[in-house]
Amino acid sequence: MSRIKAAVCHEFGQPFVIEDIEIRSPIDGEVEVTLAACAICHSDITYAEGHWGGSLPAVYGHEAAGTVTAVGPNTKGVNLGDNVVVTLIRSCGTCPSCSAARPTNCEEGYDGDLGPIKTAEGGKLHQAMACGGFAEKVVVDSSQVVTLPDGIGMEAASLLACGVITGIGAVVNAAKVRPGQDVVVIGAGGVGLNAIQGAAIAGARRIVAVDMEPSKLDVAREFGATDAVLASTDKPWREAKAAMGRGADAVLVTVGVAPVYDQAPRYLAKGGNIVMVGMPASGAFSSYEAANFAAAGQGMIGSKMGDVVIKRDIPWMVDLYKQGRLKLDELISGTWTLDQINDAITDTKTGAAKRNVIVF
Ligand SMILES: [Zn+2]
Ligand SMILES: [Zn+2]
């Protein structure tokens, strides 16, 4: 056991408390990572506000990067001293989903209540999303980390743990966008911007960004959107279709808002697919006219974490970054210390498009 500082959620909707917690050494298959950076994701906020339930007290944070400072027995592909990205994608490697190269849907459960952290008094402390990155150290399964080459900073690397892989992966792994296809990305926030740059990398012809905020649409153009549509206009899909000349081959919904899902089919071409990325609060429902999907040969695909295989996908993204073909530094709106995390979260909730990163 060692004592570290963490931001702990004791009550949904209340500010985190910065306090000492206990973390045990890595055991079978695990590594300890001393964190250098952990970005704040909207999922952390959704959990902390209680919209997805879950156990308390808890430590959130799941977009992290740091250095491996202890290695348990039976770990593979990671060594003491490696700089790594730490993700929430914990995969057993042998279940049917893992065997089918879908580790984001690993079927082996994980109970964060039984994880490596406890309160300073030795009480239960939930390791949220199998990570608990709003803390000086994490102990995670070695399946969750990817070793980084030189040439990428920790702040940029932390973004590869969630928002970037979710957005780009949704385009290349879920929608399987081919060169020349047309893509609509609804929501130009952290994930949406990455879906946009993913569509550009994939060679999409038109990339239409749709958002409520004119300022976010300006940023979307910097990330590769060829066209931008203000979501607050009447029937915004008409403007999107005018830009493309037809409907979209892929519509990526990157916001967790049910009424947006209701509208998403309006943007589709025949044979196109909606990729469901944003997650509305538990209990929120959306509706669509089923016959239209059958008649037009359209589909809806759920995509968790961009369907990434982290040890396959993160290294090529790092290489594109080093070549200047993938924007990461531009995604960071500010850096904050762990003590400032509540202010950083307040800033994130103002709806700013980019990521706030906690640096240690
Ligand atoms: Zn996330
Ligand atoms: Zn598995």
CSV table of C-alpha atoms and ligand atoms in Angstrom, one decimal:
chain,number,residue,atom,x,y,z
A,1,MET,CA,0.0,0.0,0.0
A,2,SER,CA,1.1,3.5,-0.7
A,3,ARG,CA,-0.6,6.8,0.0
A,4,ILE,CA,-1.4,9.1,-2.9
A,5,LYS,CA,-3.5,12.2,-3.5
A,6,ALA,CA,-6.8,11.8,-5.4
A,7,ALA,CA,-10.0,13.7,-6.3
A,8,VAL,CA,-12.8,11.7,-4.6
A,9,CYS,CA,-16.5,12.0,-5.4
A,10,HIS,CA,-18.4,11.4,-2.1
A,11,GLU,CA,-21.8,12.6,-3.3
A,12,PHE,CA,-23.2,12.9,-6.8
A,13,GLY,CA,-23.4,16.5,-8.0
A,14,GLN,CA,-21.0,17.8,-5.3
A,15,PRO,CA,-17.5,19.0,-5.9
A,16,PHE,CA,-14.7,16.4,-5.6
A,17,VAL,CA,-12.7,16.3,-2.4
A,18,ILE,CA,-8.9,16.3,-2.8
A,19,GLU,CA,-7.7,13.8,-0.2
A,20,ASP,CA,-5.2,11.1,0.5
A,21,ILE,CA,-6.1,7.6,-0.5
A,22,GLU,CA,-4.4,4.2,-0.3
A,23,ILE,CA,-3.3,2.3,-3.4
A,24,ARG,CA,-2.0,-1.3,-3.4
A,25,SER,CA,0.9,-2.6,-5.4
A,26,PRO,CA,0.1,-4.3,-8.8
A,27,ILE,CA,-0.8,-8.0,-8.6
A,28,ASP,CA,-1.2,-10.6,-11.4
A,29,GLY,CA,-1.3,-8.9,-14.8
A,30,GLU,CA,-1.3,-5.4,-13.4
A,31,VAL,CA,1.0,-2.4,-13.7
A,32,GLU,CA,1.3,0.7,-11.6
A,33,VAL,CA,1.5,4.0,-13.6
A,34,THR,CA,2.6,7.3,-12.0
A,35,LEU,CA,0.5,9.8,-13.9
A,36,ALA,CA,1.8,12.8,-15.7
A,37,ALA,CA,-1.6,13.9,-17.2
A,38,CYS,CA,-5.3,13.0,-17.1
A,39,ALA,CA,-7.8,14.8,-19.3
A,40,ILE,CA,-11.3,15.5,-18.2
A,41,CYS,CA,-14.0,13.7,-20.3
A,42,HIS,CA,-17.7,14.4,-20.3
A,43,SER,CA,-18.2,10.8,-19.2
A,44,ASP,CA,-16.5,11.7,-15.9
A,45,ILE,CA,-18.9,14.6,-15.4
A,46,THR,CA,-21.9,12.5,-16.4
A,47,TYR,CA,-20.9,9.9,-13.7
A,48,ALA,CA,-20.1,12.5,-11.1
A,49,GLU,CA,-23.5,14.1,-11.6
A,50,GLY,CA,-25.1,10.7,-11.0
A,51,HIS,CA,-26.7,10.3,-14.5
A,52,TRP,CA,-25.3,6.8,-15.0
A,53,GLY,CA,-25.5,5.6,-11.4
A,54,GLY,CA,-22.6,3.7,-10.0
A,55,SER,CA,-20.9,3.2,-6.6
A,56,LEU,CA,-19.6,5.9,-4.2
A,57,PRO,CA,-17.2,7.1,-3.0
A,58,ALA,CA,-15.4,6.9,-6.3
A,59,VAL,CA,-12.4,8.2,-8.2
A,60,TYR,CA,-13.1,9.0,-11.8
A,61,GLY,CA,-10.7,9.9,-14.6
A,62,HIS,CA,-9.9,7.7,-17.5
A,63,GLU,CA,-7.9,9.6,-20.1
A,64,ALA,CA,-4.4,9.3,-18.6
A,65,ALA,CA,-0.8,9.0,-19.5
A,66,GLY,CA,2.3,8.5,-17.3
A,67,THR,CA,5.2,6.2,-16.5
A,68,VAL,CA,5.2,2.6,-15.4
A,69,THR,CA,6.6,2.6,-11.9
A,70,ALA,CA,5.8,-1.0,-10.9
A,71,VAL,CA,5.0,-4.2,-12.8
A,72,GLY,CA,3.1,-7.2,-11.4
A,73,PRO,CA,3.7,-10.8,-12.4
A,74,ASN,CA,2.4,-12.1,-15.8
A,75,THR,CA,2.2,-8.8,-17.6
A,76,LYS,CA,3.0,-8.7,-21.3
A,77,GLY,CA,4.2,-6.0,-23.6
A,78,VAL,CA,5.0,-3.4,-21.0
A,79,ASN,CA,8.1,-2.7,-19.0
A,80,LEU,CA,9.2,-0.7,-16.0
A,81,GLY,CA,10.0,2.9,-17.0
A,82,ASP,CA,7.8,2.8,-20.2
A,83,ASN,CA,5.8,5.9,-20.9
A,84,VAL,CA,2.2,4.7,-21.5
A,85,VAL,CA,-1.3,5.8,-22.4
A,86,VAL,CA,-3.8,4.4,-19.8
A,87,THR,CA,-7.2,3.6,-21.1
A,88,LEU,CA,-10.4,2.3,-19.5
A,89,ILE,CA,-10.5,-0.6,-22.1
A,90,ARG,CA,-9.8,-3.6,-19.9
A,91,SER,CA,-9.9,-6.8,-21.9
A,92,CYS,CA,-9.4,-10.4,-21.0
A,93,GLY,CA,-8.1,-11.4,-24.5
A,94,THR,CA,-10.0,-14.7,-24.6
A,95,CYS,CA,-13.8,-14.1,-24.4
A,96,PRO,CA,-15.8,-14.3,-27.6
A,97,SER,CA,-15.7,-10.5,-28.1
A,98,CYS,CA,-11.9,-10.2,-27.4
A,99,SER,CA,-11.3,-13.2,-29.7
A,100,ALA,CA,-13.3,-11.3,-32.4
A,101,ALA,CA,-11.1,-8.2,-32.1
A,102,ARG,CA,-13.7,-6.3,-30.2
A,103,PRO,CA,-12.0,-5.8,-26.8
A,104,THR,CA,-14.2,-2.7,-26.2
A,105,ASN,CA,-17.0,-5.2,-25.6
A,106,CYS,CA,-15.0,-7.6,-23.5
A,107,GLU,CA,-17.5,-9.9,-21.7
A,108,GLU,CA,-15.4,-10.4,-18.5
A,109,GLY,CA,-16.9,-8.2,-15.8
A,110,TYR,CA,-14.8,-5.9,-13.6
A,111,ASP,CA,-16.0,-4.7,-10.2
A,112,GLY,CA,-14.3,-1.4,-9.4
A,113,ASP,CA,-15.4,-1.8,-5.7
A,114,LEU,CA,-12.8,-4.6,-5.5
A,115,GLY,CA,-10.1,-2.6,-7.2
A,116,PRO,CA,-6.7,-1.4,-6.0
A,117,ILE,CA,-7.7,1.7,-4.1
A,118,LYS,CA,-9.2,2.4,-0.6
A,119,THR,CA,-9.9,5.4,1.5
A,120,ALA,CA,-7.1,6.6,3.8
A,121,GLU,CA,-9.1,4.9,6.6
A,122,GLY,CA,-9.1,1.6,4.6
A,123,GLY,CA,-12.7,1.9,3.5
A,124,LYS,CA,-14.3,1.0,0.2
A,125,LEU,CA,-13.3,3.3,-2.7
A,126,HIS,CA,-14.6,2.6,-6.2
A,127,GLN,CA,-12.1,2.6,-9.1
A,128,ALA,CA,-14.4,4.1,-11.7
A,129,MET,CA,-14.1,2.8,-15.3
A,130,ALA,CA,-11.4,0.4,-14.2
A,131,CYS,CA,-9.0,3.4,-14.1
A,132,GLY,CA,-9.4,6.1,-11.3
A,133,GLY,CA,-7.1,8.6,-13.1
A,134,PHE,CA,-7.9,11.7,-11.0
A,135,ALA,CA,-5.1,10.5,-8.7
A,136,GLU,CA,-1.3,10.6,-8.6
A,137,LYS,CA,-1.1,6.9,-9.5
A,138,VAL,CA,-3.2,4.2,-11.0
A,139,VAL,CA,-2.9,0.4,-10.8
A,140,VAL,CA,-4.6,-1.1,-13.9
A,141,ASP,CA,-4.6,-4.3,-15.9
A,142,SER,CA,-1.8,-4.4,-18.4
A,143,SER,CA,-4.3,-4.8,-21.2
A,144,GLN,CA,-5.3,-1.2,-20.6
A,145,VAL,CA,-2.0,0.4,-21.4
A,146,VAL,CA,0.0,1.1,-24.6
A,147,THR,CA,3.7,2.0,-24.6
A,148,LEU,CA,4.5,5.3,-26.2
A,149,PRO,CA,7.5,6.1,-28.5
A,150,ASP,CA,9.5,9.2,-28.0
A,151,GLY,CA,8.3,12.4,-29.6
A,152,ILE,CA,4.9,12.8,-27.9
A,153,GLY,CA,4.2,14.8,-24.7
A,154,MET,CA,2.1,13.3,-21.9
A,155,GLU,CA,-0.6,15.9,-22.2
A,156,ALA,CA,-1.2,15.1,-25.9
A,157,ALA,CA,-0.8,11.4,-25.2
A,158,SER,CA,-3.5,11.4,-22.5
A,159,LEU,CA,-6.1,12.5,-25.1
A,160,LEU,CA,-5.5,9.2,-27.0
A,161,ALA,CA,-7.0,7.3,-24.1
A,162,CYS,CA,-10.6,8.2,-24.9
A,163,GLY,CA,-11.8,11.2,-26.9
A,164,VAL,CA,-9.5,10.8,-29.9
A,165,ILE,CA,-9.8,7.0,-30.3
A,166,THR,CA,-13.6,7.2,-29.8
A,167,GLY,CA,-14.0,9.8,-32.5
A,168,ILE,CA,-11.5,8.4,-35.1
A,169,GLY,CA,-12.4,4.8,-34.3
A,170,ALA,CA,-16.1,5.5,-34.9
A,171,VAL,CA,-15.3,6.6,-38.4
A,172,VAL,CA,-12.7,4.1,-39.4
A,173,ASN,CA,-13.7,1.0,-37.4
A,174,ALA,CA,-17.5,1.4,-36.9
A,175,ALA,CA,-18.6,3.3,-40.0
A,176,LYS,CA,-15.7,2.0,-42.1
A,177,VAL,CA,-15.8,5.2,-44.1
A,178,ARG,CA,-14.2,4.8,-47.6
A,179,PRO,CA,-12.5,7.6,-49.6
A,180,GLY,CA,-15.0,9.7,-51.4
A,181,GLN,CA,-17.9,9.0,-49.0
A,182,ASP,CA,-19.8,11.8,-47.3
A,183,VAL,CA,-19.9,12.1,-43.5
A,184,VAL,CA,-22.1,14.2,-41.1
A,185,VAL,CA,-20.8,14.7,-37.6
A,186,ILE,CA,-23.4,16.0,-35.2
A,187,GLY,CA,-21.7,17.7,-32.2
A,188,ALA,CA,-18.3,19.4,-32.6
A,189,GLY,CA,-17.1,18.8,-29.1
A,190,GLY,CA,-14.1,16.7,-28.0
A,191,VAL,CA,-15.3,13.5,-29.6
A,192,GLY,CA,-16.9,15.2,-32.6
A,193,LEU,CA,-13.7,17.1,-33.6
A,194,ASN,CA,-11.9,13.7,-33.6
A,195,ALA,CA,-14.6,12.1,-35.7
A,196,ILE,CA,-14.1,15.1,-38.1
A,197,GLN,CA,-10.3,14.6,-38.3
A,198,GLY,CA,-10.9,10.8,-38.6
A,199,ALA,CA,-13.2,11.4,-41.6
A,200,ALA,CA,-10.5,13.6,-43.1
A,201,ILE,CA,-7.8,10.9,-42.5
A,202,ALA,CA,-10.2,8.3,-44.1
A,203,GLY,CA,-10.5,10.4,-47.2
A,204,ALA,CA,-14.1,11.5,-46.9
A,205,ARG,CA,-15.3,13.9,-49.7
A,206,ARG,CA,-17.6,16.1,-47.7
A,207,ILE,CA,-17.4,16.4,-43.9
A,208,VAL,CA,-20.4,18.3,-42.5
A,209,ALA,CA,-20.2,19.5,-38.9
A,210,VAL,CA,-23.5,20.2,-37.1
A,211,ASP,CA,-23.5,22.1,-33.8
A,212,MET,CA,-25.5,24.6,-31.8
A,213,GLU,CA,-22.5,26.9,-31.3
A,214,PRO,CA,-21.1,29.0,-34.2
A,215,SER,CA,-17.7,29.1,-32.4
A,216,LYS,CA,-17.5,25.3,-32.3
A,217,LEU,CA,-18.3,25.2,-36.0
A,218,ASP,CA,-15.3,27.5,-36.6
A,219,VAL,CA,-13.1,25.0,-34.7
A,220,ALA,CA,-14.6,22.1,-36.7
A,221,ARG,CA,-13.4,23.7,-39.9
A,222,GLU,CA,-9.9,23.8,-38.5
A,223,PHE,CA,-10.1,20.1,-37.8
A,224,GLY,CA,-11.2,19.3,-41.4
A,225,ALA,CA,-14.9,19.9,-41.7
A,226,THR,CA,-15.6,21.1,-45.3
A,227,ASP,CA,-19.0,22.4,-44.4
A,228,ALA,CA,-20.7,23.6,-41.2
A,229,VAL,CA,-24.4,23.8,-40.3
A,230,LEU,CA,-25.9,25.5,-37.3
A,231,ALA,CA,-28.1,23.0,-35.5
A,232,SER,CA,-30.5,25.7,-34.3
A,233,THR,CA,-31.6,26.5,-37.9
A,234,ASP,CA,-35.0,25.1,-39.1
A,235,LYS,CA,-34.5,21.5,-40.4
A,236,PRO,CA,-30.7,21.7,-40.4
A,237,TRP,CA,-30.4,18.4,-42.4
A,238,ARG,CA,-31.6,20.3,-45.5
A,239,GLU,CA,-28.5,22.5,-45.4
A,240,ALA,CA,-26.3,19.5,-44.8
A,241,LYS,CA,-27.8,17.6,-47.7
A,242,ALA,CA,-27.4,20.7,-50.0
A,243,ALA,CA,-23.7,20.8,-49.2
A,244,MET,CA,-23.3,17.1,-50.0
A,245,GLY,CA,-25.7,17.0,-52.9
A,246,ARG,CA,-27.4,14.0,-51.3
A,247,GLY,CA,-27.6,12.3,-47.9
A,248,ALA,CA,-24.6,11.1,-45.9
A,249,ASP,CA,-23.1,7.7,-46.1
A,250,ALA,CA,-22.4,8.0,-42.3
A,251,VAL,CA,-23.9,10.2,-39.7
A,252,LEU,CA,-22.0,10.2,-36.4
A,253,VAL,CA,-24.0,11.3,-33.4
A,254,THR,CA,-21.3,12.4,-30.9
A,255,VAL,CA,-23.6,14.1,-28.4
A,256,GLY,CA,-25.5,12.3,-25.7
A,257,VAL,CA,-28.9,14.0,-26.4
A,258,ALA,CA,-31.9,11.8,-27.2
A,259,PRO,CA,-33.7,14.4,-29.5
A,260,VAL,CA,-30.6,14.6,-31.6
A,261,TYR,CA,-30.8,10.8,-32.1
A,262,ASP,CA,-34.4,11.4,-33.2
A,263,GLN,CA,-33.2,13.7,-36.0
A,264,ALA,CA,-30.2,11.8,-37.1
A,265,PRO,CA,-31.9,9.6,-39.8
A,266,ARG,CA,-32.9,12.8,-41.6
A,267,TYR,CA,-29.3,13.3,-42.7
A,268,LEU,CA,-28.8,9.8,-44.2
A,269,ALA,CA,-28.4,8.7,-47.8
A,270,LYS,CA,-30.0,5.4,-48.9
A,271,GLY,CA,-27.7,2.7,-47.7
A,272,GLY,CA,-26.1,5.0,-45.1
A,273,ASN,CA,-25.5,4.2,-41.4
A,274,ILE,CA,-26.0,6.2,-38.2
A,275,VAL,CA,-23.1,5.6,-35.8
A,276,MET,CA,-24.3,6.0,-32.2
A,277,VAL,CA,-21.4,7.4,-30.2
A,278,GLY,CA,-22.8,9.9,-27.6
A,279,MET,CA,-24.5,8.3,-24.7
A,280,PRO,CA,-27.7,10.0,-23.3
A,281,ALA,CA,-28.5,9.6,-19.6
A,282,SER,CA,-29.8,6.2,-18.5
A,283,GLY,CA,-33.6,6.0,-19.2
A,284,ALA,CA,-33.6,8.4,-22.1
A,285,PHE,CA,-35.3,7.0,-25.2
A,286,SER,CA,-35.2,7.9,-28.9
A,287,SER,CA,-37.6,6.9,-31.7
A,288,TYR,CA,-37.5,6.5,-35.4
A,289,GLU,CA,-39.6,5.1,-38.2
A,290,ALA,CA,-38.5,1.5,-38.6
A,291,ALA,CA,-40.0,1.1,-42.1
A,292,ASN,CA,-37.7,3.8,-43.5
A,293,PHE,CA,-34.6,1.9,-42.4
A,294,ALA,CA,-35.8,-1.3,-44.1
A,295,ALA,CA,-36.9,0.4,-47.3
A,296,ALA,CA,-33.7,2.5,-47.7
A,297,GLY,CA,-31.3,-0.2,-46.5
A,298,GLN,CA,-30.0,2.0,-43.7
A,299,GLY,CA,-28.6,1.0,-40.4
A,300,MET,CA,-27.8,2.1,-36.9
A,301,ILE,CA,-24.5,1.0,-35.3
A,302,GLY,CA,-23.5,1.5,-31.7
A,303,SER,CA,-19.9,2.2,-31.2
A,304,LYS,CA,-18.2,2.1,-27.8
A,305,MET,CA,-14.7,3.7,-27.6
A,306,GLY,CA,-14.4,3.7,-31.3
A,307,ASP,CA,-14.3,-0.1,-31.4
A,308,VAL,CA,-10.5,0.3,-31.0
A,309,VAL,CA,-7.9,-2.3,-30.5
A,310,ILE,CA,-5.6,-0.1,-28.5
A,311,LYS,CA,-2.3,-1.8,-29.3
A,312,ARG,CA,-3.2,-1.7,-33.0
A,313,ASP,CA,-4.8,1.7,-33.2
A,314,ILE,CA,-3.0,4.0,-30.8
A,315,PRO,CA,0.5,3.5,-32.3
A,316,TRP,CA,-0.7,4.6,-35.8
A,317,MET,CA,-2.4,7.6,-34.3
A,318,VAL,CA,0.8,8.6,-32.5
A,319,ASP,CA,2.7,8.3,-35.8
A,320,LEU,CA,0.2,10.5,-37.6
A,321,TYR,CA,0.6,13.0,-34.8
A,322,LYS,CA,4.3,13.0,-35.1
A,323,GLN,CA,4.0,13.5,-38.9
A,324,GLY,CA,1.7,16.5,-38.2
A,325,ARG,CA,-1.3,14.7,-39.7
A,326,LEU,CA,-3.3,14.3,-36.5
A,327,LYS,CA,-4.1,17.3,-34.2
A,328,LEU,CA,-3.7,16.6,-30.5
A,329,ASP,CA,-2.1,19.8,-29.0
A,330,GLU,CA,-4.8,21.8,-30.6
A,331,LEU,CA,-7.4,19.8,-28.7
A,332,ILE,CA,-6.2,21.1,-25.3
A,333,SER,CA,-7.9,24.2,-24.0
A,334,GLY,CA,-6.2,24.4,-20.6
A,335,THR,CA,-4.0,22.6,-18.1
A,336,TRP,CA,-4.8,22.5,-14.4
A,337,THR,CA,-3.4,20.9,-11.2
A,338,LEU,CA,-5.3,18.2,-9.3
A,339,ASP,CA,-6.2,20.8,-6.7
A,340,GLN,CA,-7.9,22.8,-9.3
A,341,ILE,CA,-10.0,20.0,-10.7
A,342,ASN,CA,-13.4,21.3,-9.6
A,343,ASP,CA,-12.7,24.6,-11.5
A,344,ALA,CA,-11.5,22.6,-14.5
A,345,ILE,CA,-14.7,20.7,-14.5
A,346,THR,CA,-16.8,23.8,-14.2
A,347,ASP,CA,-14.9,25.2,-17.2
A,348,THR,CA,-15.5,22.0,-19.2
A,349,LYS,CA,-19.2,22.2,-18.4
A,350,THR,CA,-19.5,25.6,-20.1
A,351,GLY,CA,-19.5,23.6,-23.3
A,352,ALA,CA,-16.1,24.5,-24.5
A,353,ALA,CA,-15.2,22.3,-27.5
A,354,LYS,CA,-11.8,21.1,-26.3
A,355,ARG,CA,-10.2,19.2,-23.4
A,356,ASN,CA,-9.0,20.4,-20.0
A,357,VAL,CA,-6.1,18.3,-18.8
A,358,ILE,CA,-5.0,17.8,-15.2
A,359,VAL,CA,-1.2,17.7,-15.0
A,360,PHE,CA,0.7,16.2,-12.1
B,1,ZN,ZN,-13.9,9.5,-21.9
B,2,ZN,ZN,-12.7,-10.3,-23.1
